[in-house]
PDB file of C-alpha atoms in Angstrom:
ATOM      1  CA  MET H 132      -8.560  22.654 -14.161  1.00 55.00           C
ATOM      2  CA  SER H 133      -9.378  18.614 -14.204  1.00 73.00           C
ATOM      3  CA  ALA H 134      -8.304  16.525 -11.641  1.00 82.00           C
ATOM      4  CA  LYS H 135      -4.303  14.919 -12.102  1.00 87.00           C
ATOM      5  CA  ARG H 136      -3.861  11.464 -11.317  1.00 89.00           C
ATOM      6  CA  ILE H 137      -0.732  11.190  -8.649  1.00 87.00           C
ATOM      7  CA  GLY H 138      -0.690   7.749  -7.947  1.00 86.00           C
ATOM      8  CA  GLY H 139      -3.051   4.477  -7.451  1.00 89.00           C
ATOM      9  CA  ASP H 140      -6.863   5.449  -6.743  1.00 91.00           C
ATOM     10  CA  TRP H 141      -5.152   9.024  -5.721  1.00 90.00           C
ATOM     11  CA  VAL H 142      -6.564  12.593  -7.533  1.00 91.00           C
ATOM     12  CA  GLU H 143      -4.862  15.805  -6.780  1.00 89.00           C
ATOM     13  CA  ASN H 144      -7.555  18.916  -7.383  1.00 88.00           C
ATOM     14  CA  ILE H 145      -8.163  22.441  -6.544  1.00 84.00           C
ATOM     15  CA  ASP H 146     -10.701  23.247  -3.896  1.00 82.00           C
ATOM     16  CA  PRO H 147     -12.384  26.181  -5.529  1.00 81.00           C
ATOM     17  CA  GLY H 148     -13.305  27.840  -2.532  1.00 79.00           C
ATOM     18  CA  SER H 149      -9.910  28.381  -1.328  1.00 75.00           C
ATOM     19  CA  GLY H 150      -7.767  27.568  -4.429  1.00 75.00           C
ATOM     20  CA  LYS H 151      -5.847  25.308  -2.463  1.00 80.00           C
ATOM     21  CA  LYS H 152      -4.704  21.624  -3.625  1.00 84.00           C
ATOM     22  CA  TYR H 153      -6.492  18.380  -1.922  1.00 87.00           C
ATOM     23  CA  TYR H 154      -6.114  15.092  -2.841  1.00 89.00           C
ATOM     24  CA  ALA H 155      -8.941  12.518  -3.433  1.00 91.00           C
ATOM     25  CA  ASN H 156      -9.398   9.037  -3.687  1.00 92.00           C
ATOM     26  CA  LEU H 157     -11.463   7.820  -6.079  1.00 92.00           C
ATOM     27  CA  THR H 158     -12.147   4.476  -4.606  1.00 93.00           C
ATOM     28  CA  THR H 159     -12.776   5.140  -1.047  1.00 93.00           C
ATOM     29  CA  GLN H 160     -13.922   8.912  -1.647  1.00 91.00           C
ATOM     30  CA  GLU H 161     -11.708   9.980   1.372  1.00 91.00           C
ATOM     31  CA  THR H 162     -10.126  13.529   0.783  1.00 89.00           C
ATOM     32  CA  SER H 163      -7.327  15.255   2.428  1.00 87.00           C
ATOM     33  CA  TRP H 164      -5.306  18.669   2.212  1.00 84.00           C
ATOM     34  CA  THR H 165      -2.138  16.764   2.668  1.00 84.00           C
ATOM     35  CA  TRP H 166      -0.346  14.389   0.314  1.00 84.00           C
ATOM     36  CA  PRO H 167      -1.540  10.739   0.671  1.00 85.00           C
ATOM     37  CA  GLU H 168       0.981   8.518   2.447  1.00 82.00           C
ATOM     38  CA  ASP H 169       0.631   5.292   0.497  1.00 83.00           C
ATOM     39  CA  VAL H 170       1.305   7.658  -2.501  1.00 82.00           C
ATOM     40  CA  PRO H 171       4.997   8.099  -3.561  1.00 82.00           C
ATOM     41  CA  ARG H 172       6.337  11.289  -4.363  1.00 74.00           C
ATOM     42  CA  GLU H 173       8.140  11.403  -7.788  1.00 65.00           C
ATOM     43  CA  GLU H 174      11.238  13.772  -7.969  1.00 54.00           C
ATOM     44  CA  GLY H 175      10.397  17.081  -8.842  1.00 51.00           C
ATOM     45  CA  ASP H 176       7.001  16.934  -7.019  1.00 53.00           C
ATOM     46  CA  GLU H 177       6.499  20.201  -4.930  1.00 50.00           C
ATOM     47  CA  ALA H 178       7.910  19.955  -1.374  1.00 42.00           C
ATOM     48  CA  GLU H 179       8.822  16.626  -0.094  1.00 40.00           C
ATOM     49  CA  GLY H 180       6.594  15.593   2.685  1.00 44.00           C
ATOM     50  CA  GLY H 181       3.688  17.765   1.594  1.00 50.00           C
ATOM     51  CA  ALA H 182       4.695  21.006   3.094  1.00 54.00           C
ATOM     52  CA  HIS H 183       3.942  24.328   0.840  1.00 60.00           C
ATOM     53  CA  ASP H 184       5.255  27.315   2.063  1.00 64.00           C
ATOM     54  CA  GLU H 185       2.064  28.903   1.337  1.00 71.00           C
ATOM     55  CA  GLU H 186       0.273  26.483   3.650  1.00 78.00           C
ATOM     56  CA  TRP H 187       2.475  27.361   6.819  1.00 79.00           C
ATOM     57  CA  ASP H 188       3.077  30.326   8.706  1.00 82.00           C
ATOM     58  CA  GLU H 189       6.299  30.907  11.217  1.00 84.00           C
ATOM     59  CA  LYS H 190       4.914  32.119  14.519  1.00 87.00           C
ATOM     60  CA  LEU H 191       6.573  33.313  17.930  1.00 87.00           C
ATOM     61  CA  ASP H 192       5.791  31.752  20.858  1.00 86.00           C
ATOM     62  CA  PRO H 193       5.596  34.712  23.593  1.00 89.00           C
ATOM     63  CA  GLY H 194       5.895  32.464  26.365  1.00 88.00           C
ATOM     64  CA  SER H 195       9.002  30.576  25.379  1.00 85.00           C
ATOM     65  CA  GLY H 196      10.323  32.931  22.571  1.00 85.00           C
ATOM     66  CA  LYS H 197      10.449  29.854  20.452  1.00 84.00           C
ATOM     67  CA  MET H 198       9.499  29.817  16.919  1.00 82.00           C
ATOM     68  CA  TYR H 199       6.448  27.114  15.920  1.00 85.00           C
ATOM     69  CA  TYR H 200       4.702  26.740  12.604  1.00 83.00           C
ATOM     70  CA  PHE H 201       0.971  26.850  12.250  1.00 85.00           C
ATOM     71  CA  ASN H 202      -0.459  24.838   8.951  1.00 81.00           C
ATOM     72  CA  LYS H 203      -3.453  27.430   7.733  1.00 79.00           C
ATOM     73  CA  THR H 204      -5.401  24.345   6.056  1.00 76.00           C
ATOM     74  CA  THR H 205      -5.089  21.535   8.731  1.00 77.00           C
ATOM     75  CA  GLN H 206      -4.741  24.058  11.791  1.00 77.00           C
ATOM     76  CA  GLU H 207      -1.998  21.739  12.855  1.00 80.00           C
ATOM     77  CA  THR H 208       1.206  23.598  14.911  1.00 82.00           C
ATOM     78  CA  THR H 209       4.669  22.051  15.162  1.00 81.00           C
ATOM     79  CA  TRP H 210       7.512  23.060  17.239  1.00 81.00           C
ATOM     80  CA  THR H 211       9.807  21.667  14.233  1.00 77.00           C
ATOM     81  CA  LYS H 212      10.014  23.330  10.808  1.00 76.00           C
ATOM     82  CA  PRO H 213       7.827  20.953   8.392  1.00 74.00           C
ATOM     83  CA  VAL H 214      10.009  18.659   5.615  1.00 67.00           C
ATOM     84  CA  GLY H 215       9.554  21.028   2.795  1.00 66.00           C
ATOM     85  CA  TYR H 216       8.892  24.489   4.127  1.00 69.00           C
ATOM     86  CA  LYS H 217      10.929  27.197   2.919  1.00 69.00           C
ATOM     87  CA  GLY H 218      13.230  24.368   1.333  1.00 62.00           C
ATOM     88  CA  ASN H 219      13.798  22.517   4.506  1.00 62.00           C
ATOM     89  CA  THR H 220      14.800  18.702   3.578  1.00 59.00           C
ATOM     90  CA  LYS H 221      15.719  17.626   7.068  1.00 62.00           C
ATOM     91  CA  ASP H 222      13.225  15.858   9.174  1.00 57.00           C
ATOM     92  CA  ASP H 223      13.746  17.418  12.413  1.00 60.00           C
ATOM     93  CA  SER H 224      10.730  16.022  14.107  1.00 60.00           C
ATOM     94  CA  GLU H 225      11.695  14.715  17.506  1.00 58.00           C
ATOM     95  CA  ASN H 226      10.802  11.122  16.952  1.00 59.00           C
ATOM     96  CA  ASN H 227      13.000  10.992  13.762  1.00 60.00           C
ATOM     97  CA  PRO H 228      15.665   8.512  14.616  1.00 62.00           C
ATOM     98  CA  ALA H 229      18.850  10.515  13.110  1.00 60.00           C
ATOM     99  CA  ASN H 230      18.023  13.021  15.849  1.00 62.00           C
ATOM    100  CA  TRP H 231      19.446  10.661  18.254  1.00 71.00           C
ATOM    101  CA  THR H 232      22.828   9.977  19.199  1.00 76.00           C
ATOM    102  CA  GLU H 233      24.347   7.393  21.689  1.00 81.00           C
ATOM    103  CA  VAL H 234      26.229   8.999  24.209  1.00 82.00           C
ATOM    104  CA  ASP H 235      28.961   7.633  26.919  1.00 86.00           C
ATOM    105  CA  ASP H 236      28.561   9.123  30.355  1.00 86.00           C
ATOM    106  CA  PRO H 237      32.274   9.277  31.246  1.00 89.00           C
ATOM    107  CA  SER H 238      31.710   9.344  35.091  1.00 90.00           C
ATOM    108  CA  THR H 239      29.261   5.592  34.736  1.00 91.00           C
ATOM    109  CA  GLY H 240      30.257   4.452  31.674  1.00 88.00           C
ATOM    110  CA  ASN H 241      26.774   3.783  30.825  1.00 89.00           C
ATOM    111  CA  LYS H 242      25.067   4.908  27.553  1.00 85.00           C
ATOM    112  CA  TYR H 243      22.310   7.290  27.320  1.00 82.00           C
ATOM    113  CA  TYR H 244      20.770   8.946  24.106  1.00 78.00           C
ATOM    114  CA  HIS H 245      20.399  12.539  23.559  1.00 76.00           C
ATOM    115  CA  ASN H 246      17.848  13.993  20.949  1.00 69.00           C
ATOM    116  CA  SER H 247      19.583  17.295  18.997  1.00 69.00           C
ATOM    117  CA  VAL H 248      16.156  18.866  18.191  1.00 66.00           C
ATOM    118  CA  THR H 249      15.060  18.395  21.794  1.00 68.00           C
ATOM    119  CA  ASN H 250      17.761  18.273  23.941  1.00 69.00           C
ATOM    120  CA  GLU H 251      15.988  15.145  25.539  1.00 73.00           C
ATOM    121  CA  THR H 252      18.119  12.414  27.050  1.00 71.00           C
TER     122      THR H 252
END
């Protein structure tokens, strides 16, 4: 299989050792296991955000009893389901502004913010 141009100077290719996709910049020679941030995805591309089901494992943390996600390619771990993993289209990361809501404290009248993912205030 030959490299497929995906935008800008980037190409998508298959690593012969692992059979996994990787991305290479023809100008800078940079390579990455994840979709380049500066290349927009087109509708119909695999898993928005670059998370592919075969790259991630869902595991149980015995200490907390919570599920976490392990990327077999990058060795990254995260408590939130990666966008694109098993059809997830919502960014549940704690830094996603959509996960924060403004709340009025009835006893003081002050406003505070609540994260619906982490329950942080």
